[in-house]
Amino acid sequence: TVPCAPPVPADCFVDESGCTSVAAGVSCNLTCLSPYSGNATKASCPLKNIDPHGMLNWTAPTCKCPEPATAPTGYVKGATGWDCHDDYEGAAELICPPNASCQP
């Protein structure tokens, strides 16, 4: 048997550094890159893997944006999350698309 090929993350949020060379029958953890947060997920290499290019079986963790240090204009942090300030309307949503350097 041979190790599996490392996972190819779909975005900048996932830290796959713990899964670069996973032996057949072994698993590893995928975590969120800082400053994102979320629960780690497992990736596993099939027990009888004979393909050096064989991929790990994995699911990316759900990574969340870091909370802003101060509320942006038009927003207020409520008990259950972000809301629009009284003088604004719409649906508040915490998003943080990464830049070219994978930073929010």
XYZ file of C-alpha atoms in Angstrom, residues 13-84:
72
model
C -10.138 28.718 4.626
C -8.861 25.137 5.040
C -5.522 24.129 6.563
C -4.574 20.795 5.046
C -0.967 20.847 6.345
C -1.661 17.915 8.691
C -2.681 15.753 5.739
C 0.291 15.964 3.377
C 1.314 12.288 3.528
C -1.358 10.041 5.008
C -0.630 6.312 5.036
C -3.182 3.776 3.857
C -5.737 3.102 6.592
C -4.837 6.282 8.513
C -6.777 9.532 8.996
C -5.802 13.139 9.636
C -7.496 16.392 10.668
C -8.445 19.289 8.421
C -8.820 22.567 10.298
C -9.628 26.194 9.535
C -6.766 28.554 8.781
C -6.378 31.453 11.191
C -8.212 33.813 11.638
C -11.181 31.655 10.552
C -12.741 29.238 13.031
C -14.762 26.045 12.903
C -14.765 22.383 13.885
C -12.062 20.164 12.410
C -13.052 17.355 10.053
C -11.319 14.066 9.332
C -9.763 12.931 6.080
C -8.880 9.281 5.567
C -6.824 7.202 3.180
C -8.452 3.911 2.142
C -7.013 0.862 3.927
C -5.771 -0.846 0.760
C -4.711 2.216 -1.245
C -2.279 1.272 -4.037
C -2.567 4.482 -6.083
C 0.005 7.164 -5.111
C -2.297 9.705 -6.727
C -5.354 8.325 -4.908
C -7.172 11.045 -3.028
C -8.144 11.134 0.615
C -11.810 10.776 1.474
C -12.608 14.107 3.100
C -15.095 16.847 3.761
C -13.933 20.421 4.276
C -14.628 21.985 7.671
C -17.207 24.766 7.790
C -15.076 27.799 8.561
C -16.536 31.019 9.926
C -15.378 34.608 9.600
C -13.694 36.331 12.501
C -15.920 38.850 14.270
C -15.096 42.476 13.436
C -13.419 44.360 16.304
C -15.921 47.207 15.886
C -19.316 47.263 14.219
C -19.149 48.537 10.629
C -21.302 51.559 9.761
C -24.945 50.558 9.496
C -24.647 47.402 11.581
C -25.169 46.517 15.218
C -24.229 43.321 17.062
C -27.323 41.859 18.710
C -27.800 38.975 21.136
C -28.346 36.517 18.268
C -25.953 37.949 15.692
C -25.611 40.969 13.433
C -28.538 43.241 12.570
C -28.989 46.409 10.577
